[in-house]
Short mmCIF file of C-alpha atoms and ligand atoms in Angstrom, two decimals:
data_model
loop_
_atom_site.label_atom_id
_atom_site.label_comp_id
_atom_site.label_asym_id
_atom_site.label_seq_id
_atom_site.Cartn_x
_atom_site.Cartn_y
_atom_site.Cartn_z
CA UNK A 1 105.16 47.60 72.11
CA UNK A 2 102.52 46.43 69.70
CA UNK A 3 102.71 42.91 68.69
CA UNK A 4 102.96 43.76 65.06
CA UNK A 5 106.58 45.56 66.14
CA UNK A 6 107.88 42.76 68.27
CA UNK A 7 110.00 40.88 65.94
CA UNK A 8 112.20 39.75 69.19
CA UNK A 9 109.19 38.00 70.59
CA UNK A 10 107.71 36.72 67.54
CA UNK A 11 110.54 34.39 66.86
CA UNK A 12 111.00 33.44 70.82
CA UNK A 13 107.07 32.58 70.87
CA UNK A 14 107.56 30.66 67.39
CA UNK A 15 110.66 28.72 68.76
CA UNK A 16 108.64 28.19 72.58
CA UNK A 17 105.99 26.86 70.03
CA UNK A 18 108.36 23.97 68.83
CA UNK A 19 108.82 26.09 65.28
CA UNK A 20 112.12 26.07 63.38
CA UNK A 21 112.46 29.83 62.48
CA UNK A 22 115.93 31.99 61.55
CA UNK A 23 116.75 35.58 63.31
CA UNK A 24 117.16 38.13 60.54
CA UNK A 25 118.75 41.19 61.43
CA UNK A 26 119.23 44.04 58.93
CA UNK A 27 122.06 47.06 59.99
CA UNK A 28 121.19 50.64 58.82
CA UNK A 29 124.06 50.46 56.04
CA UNK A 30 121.80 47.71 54.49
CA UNK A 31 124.08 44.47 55.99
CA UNK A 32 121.18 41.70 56.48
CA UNK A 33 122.37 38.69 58.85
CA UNK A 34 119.95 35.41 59.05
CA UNK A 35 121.11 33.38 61.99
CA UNK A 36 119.97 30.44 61.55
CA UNK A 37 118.47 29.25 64.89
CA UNK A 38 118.49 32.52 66.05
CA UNK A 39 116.14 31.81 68.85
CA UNK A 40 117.68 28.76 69.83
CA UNK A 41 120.16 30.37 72.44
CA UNK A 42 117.98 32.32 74.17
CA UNK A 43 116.35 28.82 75.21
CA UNK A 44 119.62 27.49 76.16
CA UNK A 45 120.49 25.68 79.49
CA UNK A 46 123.17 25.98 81.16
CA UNK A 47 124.92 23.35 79.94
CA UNK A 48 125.23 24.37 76.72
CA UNK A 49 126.40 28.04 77.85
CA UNK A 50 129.18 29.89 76.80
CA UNK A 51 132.22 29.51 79.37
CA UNK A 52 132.29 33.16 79.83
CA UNK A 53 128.72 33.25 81.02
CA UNK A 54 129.18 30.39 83.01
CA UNK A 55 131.78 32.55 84.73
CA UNK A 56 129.62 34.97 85.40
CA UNK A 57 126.75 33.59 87.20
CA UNK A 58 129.60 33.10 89.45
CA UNK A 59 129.50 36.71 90.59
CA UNK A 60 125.59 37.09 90.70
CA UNK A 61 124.46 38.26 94.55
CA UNK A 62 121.49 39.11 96.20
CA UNK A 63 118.46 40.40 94.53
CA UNK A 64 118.95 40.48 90.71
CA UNK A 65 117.39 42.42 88.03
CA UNK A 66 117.69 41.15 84.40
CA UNK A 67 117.77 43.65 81.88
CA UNK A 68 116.82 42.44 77.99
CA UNK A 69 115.69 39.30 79.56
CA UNK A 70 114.63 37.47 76.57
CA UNK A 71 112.99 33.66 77.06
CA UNK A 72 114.53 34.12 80.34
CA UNK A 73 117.26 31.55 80.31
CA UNK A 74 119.65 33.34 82.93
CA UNK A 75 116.76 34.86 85.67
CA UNK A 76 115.42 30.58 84.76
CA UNK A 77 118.60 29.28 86.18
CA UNK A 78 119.17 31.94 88.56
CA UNK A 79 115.61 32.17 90.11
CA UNK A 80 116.00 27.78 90.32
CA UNK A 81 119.44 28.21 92.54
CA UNK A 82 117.02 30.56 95.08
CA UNK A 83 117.43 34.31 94.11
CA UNK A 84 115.20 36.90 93.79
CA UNK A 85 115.36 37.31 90.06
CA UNK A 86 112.99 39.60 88.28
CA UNK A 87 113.50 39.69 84.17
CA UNK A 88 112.35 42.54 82.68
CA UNK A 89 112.31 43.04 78.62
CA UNK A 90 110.63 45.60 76.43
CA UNK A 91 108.64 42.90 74.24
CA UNK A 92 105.54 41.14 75.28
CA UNK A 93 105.85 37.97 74.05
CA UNK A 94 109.15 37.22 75.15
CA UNK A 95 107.79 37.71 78.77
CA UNK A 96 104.87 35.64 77.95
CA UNK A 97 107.27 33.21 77.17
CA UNK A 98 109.32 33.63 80.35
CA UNK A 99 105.91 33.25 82.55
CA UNK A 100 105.17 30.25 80.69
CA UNK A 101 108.74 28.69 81.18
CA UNK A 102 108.36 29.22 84.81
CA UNK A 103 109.61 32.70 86.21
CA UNK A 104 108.17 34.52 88.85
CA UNK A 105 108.72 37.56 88.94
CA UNK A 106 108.40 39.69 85.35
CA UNK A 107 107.88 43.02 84.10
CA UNK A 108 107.24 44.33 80.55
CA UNK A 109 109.61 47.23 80.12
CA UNK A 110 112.24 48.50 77.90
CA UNK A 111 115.86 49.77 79.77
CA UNK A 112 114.67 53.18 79.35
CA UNK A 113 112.23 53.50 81.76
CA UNK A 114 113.73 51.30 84.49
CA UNK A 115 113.52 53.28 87.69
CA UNK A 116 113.39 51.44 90.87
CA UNK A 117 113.64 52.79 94.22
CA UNK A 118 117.17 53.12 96.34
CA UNK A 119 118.35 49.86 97.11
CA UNK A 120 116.13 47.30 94.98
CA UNK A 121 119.08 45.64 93.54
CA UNK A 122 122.35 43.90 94.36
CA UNK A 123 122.80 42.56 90.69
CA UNK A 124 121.98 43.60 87.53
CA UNK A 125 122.86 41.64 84.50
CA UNK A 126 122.73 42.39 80.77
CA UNK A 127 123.64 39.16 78.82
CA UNK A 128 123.42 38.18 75.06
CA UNK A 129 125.02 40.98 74.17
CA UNK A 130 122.14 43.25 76.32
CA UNK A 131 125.04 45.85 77.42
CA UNK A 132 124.17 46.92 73.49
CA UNK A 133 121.07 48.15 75.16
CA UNK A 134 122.68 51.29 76.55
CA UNK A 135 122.38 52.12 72.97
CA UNK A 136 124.73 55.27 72.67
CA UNK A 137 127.57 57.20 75.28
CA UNK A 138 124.80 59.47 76.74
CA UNK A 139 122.16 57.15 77.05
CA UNK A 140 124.42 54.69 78.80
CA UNK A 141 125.58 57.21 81.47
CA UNK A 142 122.38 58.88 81.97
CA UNK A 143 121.33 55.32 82.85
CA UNK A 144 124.28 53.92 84.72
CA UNK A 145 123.83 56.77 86.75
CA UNK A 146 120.03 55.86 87.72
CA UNK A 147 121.35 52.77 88.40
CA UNK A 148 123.32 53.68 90.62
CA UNK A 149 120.87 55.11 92.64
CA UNK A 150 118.67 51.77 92.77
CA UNK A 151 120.84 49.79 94.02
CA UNK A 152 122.62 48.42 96.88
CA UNK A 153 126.04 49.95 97.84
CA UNK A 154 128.21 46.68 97.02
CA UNK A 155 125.99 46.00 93.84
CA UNK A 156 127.41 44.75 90.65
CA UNK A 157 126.34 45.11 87.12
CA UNK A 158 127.22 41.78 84.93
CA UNK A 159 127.68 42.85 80.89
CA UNK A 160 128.44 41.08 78.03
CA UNK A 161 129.13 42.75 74.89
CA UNK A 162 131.81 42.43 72.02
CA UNK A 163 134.79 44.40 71.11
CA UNK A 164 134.06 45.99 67.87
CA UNK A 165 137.33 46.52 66.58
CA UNK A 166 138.11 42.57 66.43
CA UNK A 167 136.87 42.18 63.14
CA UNK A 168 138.75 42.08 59.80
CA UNK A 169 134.86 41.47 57.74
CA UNK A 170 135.26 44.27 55.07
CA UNK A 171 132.14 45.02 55.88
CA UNK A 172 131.93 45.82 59.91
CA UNK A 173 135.33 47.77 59.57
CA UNK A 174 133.53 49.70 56.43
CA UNK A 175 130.31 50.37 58.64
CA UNK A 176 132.45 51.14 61.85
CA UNK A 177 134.00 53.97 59.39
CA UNK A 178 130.87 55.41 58.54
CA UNK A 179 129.71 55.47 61.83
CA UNK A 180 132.53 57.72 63.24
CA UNK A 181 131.60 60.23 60.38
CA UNK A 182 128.34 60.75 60.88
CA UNK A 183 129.62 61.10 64.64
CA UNK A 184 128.70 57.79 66.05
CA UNK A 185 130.34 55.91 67.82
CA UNK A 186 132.18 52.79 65.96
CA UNK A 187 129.83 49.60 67.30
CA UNK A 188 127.07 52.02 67.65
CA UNK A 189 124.92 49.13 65.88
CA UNK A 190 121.98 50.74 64.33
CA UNK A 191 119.78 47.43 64.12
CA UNK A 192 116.20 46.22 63.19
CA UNK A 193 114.78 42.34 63.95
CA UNK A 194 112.50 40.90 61.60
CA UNK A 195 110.12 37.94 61.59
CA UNK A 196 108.16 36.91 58.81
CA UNK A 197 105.82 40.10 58.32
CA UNK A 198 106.71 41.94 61.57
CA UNK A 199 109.55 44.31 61.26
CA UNK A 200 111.17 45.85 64.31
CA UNK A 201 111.43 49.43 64.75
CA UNK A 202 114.96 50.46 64.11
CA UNK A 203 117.46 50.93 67.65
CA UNK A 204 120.47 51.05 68.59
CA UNK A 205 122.65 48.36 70.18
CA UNK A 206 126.27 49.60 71.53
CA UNK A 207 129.37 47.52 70.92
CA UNK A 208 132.28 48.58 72.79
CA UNK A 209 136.37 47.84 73.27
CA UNK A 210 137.07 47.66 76.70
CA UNK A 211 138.43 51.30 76.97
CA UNK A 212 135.46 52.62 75.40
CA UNK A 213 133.70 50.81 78.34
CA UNK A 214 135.98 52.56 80.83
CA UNK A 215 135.47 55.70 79.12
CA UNK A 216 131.44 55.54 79.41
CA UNK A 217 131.59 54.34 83.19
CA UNK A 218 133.73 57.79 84.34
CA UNK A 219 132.17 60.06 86.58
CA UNK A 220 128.56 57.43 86.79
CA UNK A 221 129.70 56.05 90.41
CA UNK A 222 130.70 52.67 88.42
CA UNK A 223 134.15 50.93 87.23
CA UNK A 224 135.15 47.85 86.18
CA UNK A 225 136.57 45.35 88.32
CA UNK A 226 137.26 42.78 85.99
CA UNK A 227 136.96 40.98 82.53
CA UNK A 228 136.44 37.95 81.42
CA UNK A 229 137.96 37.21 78.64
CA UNK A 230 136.90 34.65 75.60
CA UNK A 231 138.53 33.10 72.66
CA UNK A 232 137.39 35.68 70.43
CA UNK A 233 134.98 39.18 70.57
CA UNK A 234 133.36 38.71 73.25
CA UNK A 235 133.63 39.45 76.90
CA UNK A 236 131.87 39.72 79.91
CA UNK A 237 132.12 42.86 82.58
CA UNK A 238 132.05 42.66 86.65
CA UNK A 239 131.44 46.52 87.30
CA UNK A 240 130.82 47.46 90.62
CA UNK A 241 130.65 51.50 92.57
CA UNK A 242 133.17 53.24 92.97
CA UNK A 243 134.04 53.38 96.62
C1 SAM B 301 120.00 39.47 72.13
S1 SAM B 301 118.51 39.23 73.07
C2 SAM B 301 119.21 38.62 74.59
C3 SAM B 301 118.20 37.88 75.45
C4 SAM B 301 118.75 37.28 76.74
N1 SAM B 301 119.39 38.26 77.59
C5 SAM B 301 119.68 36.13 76.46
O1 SAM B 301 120.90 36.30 76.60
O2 SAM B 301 119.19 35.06 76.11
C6 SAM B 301 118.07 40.91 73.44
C7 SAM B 301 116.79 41.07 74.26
O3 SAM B 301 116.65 42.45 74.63
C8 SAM B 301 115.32 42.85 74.43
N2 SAM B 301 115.30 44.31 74.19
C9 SAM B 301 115.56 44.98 73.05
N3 SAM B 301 115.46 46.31 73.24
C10 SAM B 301 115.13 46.49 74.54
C11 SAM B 301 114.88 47.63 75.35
N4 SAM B 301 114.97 48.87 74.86
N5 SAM B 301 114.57 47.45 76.66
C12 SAM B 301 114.47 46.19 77.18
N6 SAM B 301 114.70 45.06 76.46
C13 SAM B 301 115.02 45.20 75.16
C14 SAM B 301 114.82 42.03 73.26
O4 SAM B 301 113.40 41.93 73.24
C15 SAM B 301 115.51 40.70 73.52
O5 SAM B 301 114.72 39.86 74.32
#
């Protein structure tokens, strides 16, 4: 990714730079969001976690891959209790930023060319939302398949996404509408990051309900084993093979 096009690591090498700068985030039916402090979470400790990611780390094993990685706050912690952590993320700054904050082990790339060989892995994890990065049904299988085949036989894959349908904002139950007619599915998020001048290309980040989830894991060799619940949208994933 050229730097002009990564809005993602723009902001997280403004914020590693001690700048105060927003997340703006403009959906394909026009919605613009400006979190304020966007990057500030990505720089979190974890402290000041959420309890369900907390939880979690609880279930990370072995070697661990971390998909969407970000400033690298969760491969920072894990890599600091002794795994094997490598973060991976498709923008360049944002790994610049995870070298600089101390992790060892880093590779530019974006989800859809991860292809390790057969048992590289014992954990994958896809926080901050990152199992949106499976983007749409078939892209998400095609890949949970391929991860399948890289990793360990008792491996897990730790995702946290949001369930769509908890909403009542006019607006996300207006957009979830139009996604299903044009044949999408309903959190199928179609999403651009901007930062100052750079604009993101456009992509697509994949909100699902929890049966949706099941729905996308049948017939890839992977299932959920449990949830873990929050106070509102969100919720984490423990998916492990099917034995
Ligand atoms: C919402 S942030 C989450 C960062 C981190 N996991 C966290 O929780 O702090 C999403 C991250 O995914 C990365 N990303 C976006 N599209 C990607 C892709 N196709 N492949 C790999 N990483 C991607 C972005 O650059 C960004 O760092």
């Amino acid at each position: 990714m050229k730097t002009e096009e990564d809005a993602y690591g723009q902001e997280m090498w403004a914020w590693h730079q001690g700048r105060e700068v927003s997340e703006i985030v403009e959906r394909d039916d026009g919605y613009f969001d400006a979190i304020a402090h966007g990057p500030k979470k990505y720089f979190t400790e974890y402290e000041d976690w959420n309890p369900i990611e907390k939880k979690a780390m609880q279930f990370v094993k072995g070697r661990v891959l971390d998909i969407g990685c970000g400033a690298g706050r969760h491969s920072l912690y894990l890599q600091k209790k002794g795994f094997d952590v490598l973060g991976i993320d498709n923008s360049p700054l944002a790994i610049k930023v995870c070298k600089l904050r101390g992790l060892k082990k880093t590779k530019t790339i974006p989800i859809e060319d991860v292809n390790f060989t057969p048992n590289s892995f014992d954990t994958i994890i896809m926080m901050g939302n990152n199992f949106g990065l499976f983007g749409n049904f078939k892209k998400a299988r095609k890949l949970l398949k391929r991860f399948h085949e890289m990793t360990s036989e008792g491996a897990l894959i730790i995702a946290h996404t949001r369930d769509p349908y908890k909403t009542d904002n006019p607006a996300h139950l207006e957009y979830q509408e139009f996604n299903r007619k044009r044949g999408r599915m309903s959190g199928q998020l179609r999403l651009r990051i901007m930062f100052r001048r750079v604009v993101g290309r456009w992509f697509d980040y994949l909100m699902v309900s929890k049966e949706e989830m099941k729905e996308i894991l049948k017939g890839t060799g992977w299932k959920v084993k449990e949830f873990i619940d929050s106070e509102n949208a969100q919720y984490m994933a423990i998916i492990g093979k099917v034995t």
